[in-house]
Tab-separated table of C-alpha atoms in Angstrom:
chain	number	residue	atom	x	y	z
A	1	UNK	CA	-5.016	-32.831	-15.738
A	2	UNK	CA	-4.583	-30.717	-12.326
A	3	UNK	CA	-1.582	-32.588	-10.799
A	4	UNK	CA	1.846	-31.061	-10.239
A	5	UNK	CA	3.336	-32.524	-13.269
A	6	UNK	CA	0.615	-31.640	-15.532
A	7	UNK	CA	2.538	-28.328	-16.962
A	8	UNK	CA	5.316	-30.079	-17.295
A	9	UNK	CA	3.592	-32.656	-19.907
A	10	UNK	CA	2.527	-29.658	-21.504
A	11	UNK	CA	5.853	-27.987	-21.941
A	12	UNK	CA	7.282	-31.409	-23.180
A	13	UNK	CA	5.162	-30.484	-26.286
A	14	UNK	CA	5.323	-26.924	-26.740
A	15	UNK	CA	7.668	-25.407	-29.426
A	16	UNK	CA	7.218	-21.825	-28.672
A	17	UNK	CA	6.590	-19.551	-25.461
A	18	UNK	CA	5.477	-16.158	-25.939
A	19	UNK	CA	6.239	-13.936	-22.672
A	20	UNK	CA	4.639	-10.492	-22.203
A	21	UNK	CA	3.369	-8.427	-19.345
A	22	UNK	CA	-0.321	-9.159	-17.916
A	23	UNK	CA	-0.877	-5.392	-17.555
A	24	UNK	CA	0.556	-4.246	-20.824
A	25	UNK	CA	-0.352	-6.434	-23.738
A	26	UNK	CA	1.621	-6.155	-26.708
A	27	UNK	CA	3.942	-3.513	-25.077
A	28	UNK	CA	7.513	-3.450	-25.745
A	29	UNK	CA	9.424	-6.270	-23.669
A	30	UNK	CA	7.219	-9.085	-25.367
A	31	UNK	CA	9.485	-11.575	-26.478
A	32	UNK	CA	9.366	-15.430	-27.646
A	33	UNK	CA	11.576	-18.532	-27.283
A	34	UNK	CA	12.104	-21.156	-29.398
A	35	UNK	CA	11.747	-24.588	-27.229
A	36	UNK	CA	12.816	-26.585	-30.220
A	37	UNK	CA	16.296	-26.347	-28.610
A	38	UNK	CA	16.413	-29.272	-26.207
A	39	UNK	CA	18.477	-26.964	-23.801
A	40	UNK	CA	16.272	-24.265	-24.225
A	41	UNK	CA	13.115	-26.256	-23.128
A	42	UNK	CA	14.697	-28.057	-20.136
A	43	UNK	CA	15.769	-24.782	-18.729
A	44	UNK	CA	12.266	-23.317	-18.502
A	45	UNK	CA	10.876	-26.761	-17.477
A	46	UNK	CA	12.982	-26.718	-14.420
A	47	UNK	CA	12.024	-23.039	-14.069
A	48	UNK	CA	8.477	-23.607	-14.163
A	49	UNK	CA	8.668	-27.140	-11.878
A	50	UNK	CA	5.828	-26.778	-9.497
A	51	UNK	CA	6.066	-27.930	-5.805
A	52	UNK	CA	2.277	-27.956	-4.653
A	53	UNK	CA	-1.099	-26.974	-5.186
A	54	UNK	CA	-2.269	-25.450	-2.115
A	55	UNK	CA	-5.771	-24.639	-2.872
A	56	UNK	CA	-5.299	-20.928	-2.729
A	57	UNK	CA	-5.662	-18.405	-5.236
A	58	UNK	CA	-3.824	-14.873	-5.321
A	59	UNK	CA	-6.280	-11.916	-5.427
A	60	UNK	CA	-4.164	-9.967	-8.069
A	61	UNK	CA	-4.141	-10.547	-11.929
A	62	UNK	CA	-0.480	-11.464	-11.662
A	63	UNK	CA	2.597	-10.109	-13.321
A	64	UNK	CA	3.836	-12.032	-16.347
A	65	UNK	CA	2.209	-13.966	-18.927
A	66	UNK	CA	3.071	-16.804	-20.838
A	67	UNK	CA	1.400	-18.527	-23.856
A	68	UNK	CA	2.595	-22.119	-24.941
A	69	UNK	CA	2.435	-22.978	-28.622
A	70	UNK	CA	2.889	-26.315	-30.198
A	71	UNK	CA	4.911	-26.688	-33.814
A	72	UNK	CA	1.249	-26.284	-35.668
A	73	UNK	CA	0.981	-22.604	-33.573
A	74	UNK	CA	-1.902	-24.164	-31.663
A	75	UNK	CA	-1.991	-22.514	-28.146
A	76	UNK	CA	-1.377	-25.081	-25.248
A	77	UNK	CA	-1.892	-23.010	-22.706
A	78	UNK	CA	-1.779	-19.586	-20.784
A	79	UNK	CA	0.137	-19.385	-17.785
A	80	UNK	CA	0.526	-16.304	-15.299
A	81	UNK	CA	3.258	-15.732	-12.760
A	82	UNK	CA	2.725	-14.121	-9.439
A	83	UNK	CA	4.989	-12.443	-7.383
A	84	UNK	CA	7.874	-14.681	-8.334
A	85	UNK	CA	6.546	-17.758	-6.351
A	86	UNK	CA	3.400	-18.875	-7.746
A	87	UNK	CA	1.672	-19.820	-11.085
A	88	UNK	CA	-1.869	-19.564	-12.576
A	89	UNK	CA	-3.237	-21.926	-15.037
A	90	UNK	CA	-6.965	-22.610	-15.618
A	91	UNK	CA	-6.449	-26.267	-15.875
A	92	UNK	CA	-5.459	-26.114	-12.131
A	93	UNK	CA	-8.148	-25.531	-9.090
A	94	UNK	CA	-5.525	-23.382	-7.422
A	95	UNK	CA	-2.610	-21.460	-7.766
A	96	UNK	CA	0.363	-23.502	-7.941
A	97	UNK	CA	3.566	-23.074	-5.742
A	98	UNK	CA	6.995	-22.868	-7.905
A	99	UNK	CA	9.590	-25.421	-6.577
A	100	UNK	CA	12.112	-22.614	-7.264
A	101	UNK	CA	10.671	-19.024	-7.821
A	102	UNK	CA	14.181	-17.761	-7.694
A	103	UNK	CA	14.806	-19.782	-10.832
A	104	UNK	CA	12.070	-18.954	-12.717
A	105	UNK	CA	13.049	-15.404	-12.297
A	106	UNK	CA	16.663	-15.823	-13.150
A	107	UNK	CA	15.247	-17.418	-15.939
A	108	UNK	CA	13.585	-14.009	-16.915
A	109	UNK	CA	16.220	-11.728	-16.396
A	110	UNK	CA	18.427	-13.693	-18.612
A	111	UNK	CA	15.984	-13.412	-21.329
A	112	UNK	CA	16.252	-9.526	-20.740
A	113	UNK	CA	13.312	-9.218	-18.518
A	114	UNK	CA	14.828	-8.299	-15.027
A	115	UNK	CA	11.975	-6.675	-13.575
A	116	UNK	CA	10.335	-9.499	-11.884
A	117	UNK	CA	13.435	-10.120	-9.984
A	118	UNK	CA	13.938	-6.456	-9.170
A	119	UNK	CA	10.781	-6.393	-7.643
A	120	UNK	CA	10.840	-9.598	-5.789
A	121	UNK	CA	14.428	-8.664	-4.301
A	122	UNK	CA	12.666	-5.124	-3.397
A	123	UNK	CA	9.740	-7.170	-1.424
A	124	UNK	CA	12.100	-9.673	-0.006
A	125	UNK	CA	13.940	-6.940	1.554
A	126	UNK	CA	10.956	-4.820	2.766
A	127	UNK	CA	9.650	-8.205	4.316
A	128	UNK	CA	12.790	-8.616	6.196
A	129	UNK	CA	13.152	-4.685	7.362
A	130	UNK	CA	9.359	-5.287	8.628
A	131	UNK	CA	10.309	-8.449	10.449
A	132	UNK	CA	12.949	-6.411	12.011
A	133	UNK	CA	10.828	-3.727	12.871
A	134	UNK	CA	8.343	-5.739	14.764
A	135	UNK	CA	10.835	-7.859	16.642
A	136	UNK	CA	12.389	-4.480	18.004
A	137	UNK	CA	8.964	-3.026	18.565
A	138	UNK	CA	8.200	-6.110	20.814
A	139	UNK	CA	11.569	-5.605	22.575
A	140	UNK	CA	10.157	-2.278	23.177
A	141	UNK	CA	7.043	-3.498	25.043
A	142	UNK	CA	6.688	-3.028	28.664
A	143	UNK	CA	7.576	-6.397	30.457
A	144	UNK	CA	4.472	-6.054	32.261
A	145	UNK	CA	2.860	-7.735	28.887
A	146	UNK	CA	5.053	-10.310	28.358
A	147	UNK	CA	3.227	-13.396	27.158
A	148	UNK	CA	0.749	-11.129	25.112
A	149	UNK	CA	2.595	-10.526	22.208
A	150	UNK	CA	0.714	-12.383	19.822
A	151	UNK	CA	-2.743	-10.768	21.052
A	152	UNK	CA	-1.207	-7.499	20.646
A	153	UNK	CA	0.001	-8.399	17.266
A	154	UNK	CA	-3.460	-9.490	16.113
A	155	UNK	CA	-4.923	-6.255	14.381
A	156	UNK	CA	-1.945	-6.438	12.004
A	157	UNK	CA	-2.698	-10.363	11.430
A	158	UNK	CA	-6.567	-9.920	10.895
A	159	UNK	CA	-6.866	-6.306	9.894
A	160	UNK	CA	-9.439	-5.412	12.844
A	161	UNK	CA	-8.734	-2.771	15.607
A	162	UNK	CA	-7.620	-4.457	19.221
A	163	UNK	CA	-10.844	-5.354	21.244
A	164	UNK	CA	-12.015	-3.602	24.275
A	165	UNK	CA	-11.247	-6.240	26.048
A	166	UNK	CA	-7.512	-6.407	24.944
A	167	UNK	CA	-6.999	-3.010	25.738
A	168	UNK	CA	-8.651	-2.896	29.338
A	169	UNK	CA	-6.158	-6.313	30.276
A	170	UNK	CA	-3.259	-4.475	29.005
A	171	UNK	CA	-4.243	-1.418	31.029
A	172	UNK	CA	-4.856	-3.596	34.005
A	173	UNK	CA	-1.141	-5.543	33.717
A	174	UNK	CA	0.231	-1.884	33.336
A	175	UNK	CA	-1.165	-0.284	36.411
A	176	UNK	CA	-0.661	-3.544	38.398
A	177	UNK	CA	3.619	-3.632	37.646
A	178	UNK	CA	3.977	0.166	37.017
A	179	UNK	CA	1.512	1.924	39.631
A	180	UNK	CA	3.414	5.268	39.406
A	181	UNK	CA	1.787	7.007	36.563
A	182	UNK	CA	4.582	8.847	35.374
A	183	UNK	CA	6.737	5.746	34.965
A	184	UNK	CA	3.937	3.850	33.115
A	185	UNK	CA	3.493	6.888	30.799
A	186	UNK	CA	7.117	6.923	29.810
A	187	UNK	CA	7.279	2.945	29.228
A	188	UNK	CA	3.838	3.841	26.838
A	189	UNK	CA	5.877	6.579	25.151
A	190	UNK	CA	8.899	4.613	24.702
A	191	UNK	CA	7.029	1.926	23.108
A	192	UNK	CA	5.101	4.143	20.983
A	193	UNK	CA	8.239	5.772	19.811
A	194	UNK	CA	10.003	2.489	18.850
A	195	UNK	CA	7.148	1.781	16.109
A	196	UNK	CA	7.599	2.741	12.241
A	197	UNK	CA	6.893	6.293	13.088
A	198	UNK	CA	4.329	6.354	10.116
A	199	UNK	CA	0.641	8.111	10.499
A	200	UNK	CA	-0.087	6.000	7.163
A	201	UNK	CA	0.731	2.764	6.161
A	202	UNK	CA	2.213	1.846	9.408
A	203	UNK	CA	1.199	-1.808	10.806
A	204	UNK	CA	-1.778	-2.020	12.825
A	205	UNK	CA	-0.262	-3.369	16.120
A	206	UNK	CA	1.337	-0.141	16.479
A	207	UNK	CA	-1.545	1.477	17.282
A	208	UNK	CA	-1.859	-0.350	20.536
A	209	UNK	CA	0.245	1.861	22.709
A	210	UNK	CA	-1.365	4.962	20.786
A	211	UNK	CA	-4.701	3.937	22.049
A	212	UNK	CA	-3.511	3.144	25.662
A	213	UNK	CA	-1.923	6.633	25.609
A	214	UNK	CA	-5.235	8.408	24.585
A	215	UNK	CA	-6.507	7.079	27.968
A	216	UNK	CA	-3.546	8.853	29.867
A	217	UNK	CA	-4.257	12.281	31.539
A	218	UNK	CA	-2.798	14.885	30.083
A	219	UNK	CA	-1.596	15.931	33.057
A	220	UNK	CA	0.438	12.501	33.743
A	221	UNK	CA	1.758	12.768	29.723
A	222	UNK	CA	3.416	16.309	30.569
A	223	UNK	CA	4.885	15.087	33.478
A	224	UNK	CA	6.375	11.899	32.081
A	225	UNK	CA	7.817	14.214	29.182
A	226	UNK	CA	9.553	16.511	31.825
A	227	UNK	CA	11.055	13.881	33.717
A	228	UNK	CA	14.542	13.403	33.537
A	229	UNK	CA	14.255	10.220	32.463
A	230	UNK	CA	12.448	11.383	29.277
A	231	UNK	CA	14.774	11.117	26.047
A	232	UNK	CA	14.610	11.138	22.040
A	233	UNK	CA	12.421	7.889	22.061
A	234	UNK	CA	9.759	9.206	24.354
A	235	UNK	CA	9.395	12.714	22.363
A	236	UNK	CA	9.178	10.469	19.229
A	237	UNK	CA	6.106	8.661	21.010
A	238	UNK	CA	4.729	11.816	22.022
A	239	UNK	CA	4.918	13.394	18.540
A	240	UNK	CA	3.381	10.671	17.156
A	241	UNK	CA	0.519	10.579	19.483
A	242	UNK	CA	-0.020	14.355	19.767
A	243	UNK	CA	0.065	15.155	16.312
A	244	UNK	CA	-1.677	11.775	14.950
A	245	UNK	CA	-5.346	11.922	13.929
A	246	UNK	CA	-8.268	11.893	17.012
A	247	UNK	CA	-5.674	10.392	19.298
A	248	UNK	CA	-7.598	11.892	22.351
A	249	UNK	CA	-10.786	12.868	23.492
A	250	UNK	CA	-10.053	16.524	23.438
A	251	UNK	CA	-6.674	16.642	21.665
A	252	UNK	CA	-7.123	20.195	20.635
A	253	UNK	CA	-7.509	21.440	24.415
A	254	UNK	CA	-4.763	18.907	25.854
A	255	UNK	CA	-2.362	19.932	23.184
A	256	UNK	CA	-2.800	23.592	24.259
A	257	UNK	CA	-1.824	22.759	27.421
A	258	UNK	CA	1.544	21.576	26.600
A	259	UNK	CA	4.175	24.202	27.625
A	260	UNK	CA	5.928	26.263	25.029
A	261	UNK	CA	9.359	24.903	25.885
A	262	UNK	CA	8.325	21.126	25.630
A	263	UNK	CA	6.479	22.187	22.296
A	264	UNK	CA	9.865	23.694	20.943
A	265	UNK	CA	12.011	20.517	22.126
A	266	UNK	CA	9.289	18.249	20.111
A	267	UNK	CA	9.204	20.488	17.209
A	268	UNK	CA	12.792	20.464	16.950
A	269	UNK	CA	13.035	16.493	17.205
A	270	UNK	CA	10.605	16.265	14.430
A	271	UNK	CA	12.544	18.417	12.067
A	272	UNK	CA	15.705	16.145	12.402
A	273	UNK	CA	13.802	13.291	11.164
A	274	UNK	CA	12.958	12.407	7.392
A	275	UNK	CA	9.233	11.776	7.435
A	276	UNK	CA	7.969	14.716	5.745
A	277	UNK	CA	4.246	13.648	6.757
A	278	UNK	CA	5.175	13.628	10.485
A	279	UNK	CA	6.744	17.124	10.212
A	280	UNK	CA	3.581	18.832	8.665
A	281	UNK	CA	1.450	16.981	11.353
A	282	UNK	CA	3.642	18.355	14.038
A	283	UNK	CA	3.984	21.810	12.593
A	284	UNK	CA	0.256	21.724	12.367
A	285	UNK	CA	-0.471	20.579	16.018
A	286	UNK	CA	2.390	21.831	18.190
A	287	UNK	CA	3.511	24.766	16.314
A	288	UNK	CA	2.980	28.020	18.560
A	289	UNK	CA	-0.209	29.902	17.782
A	290	UNK	CA	-0.011	32.856	15.350
A	291	UNK	CA	-0.445	35.929	17.273
């Protein structure tokens, strides 16, 4: 009984469904729906229609629990909704992908449970924003690295740091196409400043230009930041790099070489941004020493 139509066969026999939160058993919001009404039964069957059994399991416990009962009160099945897109049932060897997850969420919202729909929409919007941020970040990548995008994005796909071999190849390409160290450093600062700007919770691939900047001599970094071509995006990259955690082999000494006018410029830029964590870090690292 592990096919995609198996749950529908159970639903045809069900007279009652009890719905509640996986995380708060018995909490307010639990409700029951009488499935003796053919229209109600048909709506739930359509909402819980399964498209496929891909052989995978979500790692979480799920969001909403559905208990199905027959007319004698015998429990027929317990099904758990995961992320508005999949169902878990012990009769299946894997989680099942819903044919129309949005329809299921609409069914819940129509029965007074709008939370899963709101969470689904929030997750969708966040995913769309992250995808756009990734496209913008790749657009800011130096042209010399064209063709290496997938390898550069691999840390976010695998959860692993970029390999020394990749960093070495990127460095080699940049030196070949941008032999001037100031121009090369400007390109890295612009790229690093085009990311999310977060010190925590940022995509791992955004660390790639940061690691490349860590090997740039501080003299070249300062020359780039005082170059007339340096703008706000370069300053953003510099703040993120200099005020990050352990971004340079001798970070404290290097920052001590940053002239006061440049410090003031970087701090002013940081104070205009909305990220309080970035502001705190910049104040810690770049504020003039107390006399």
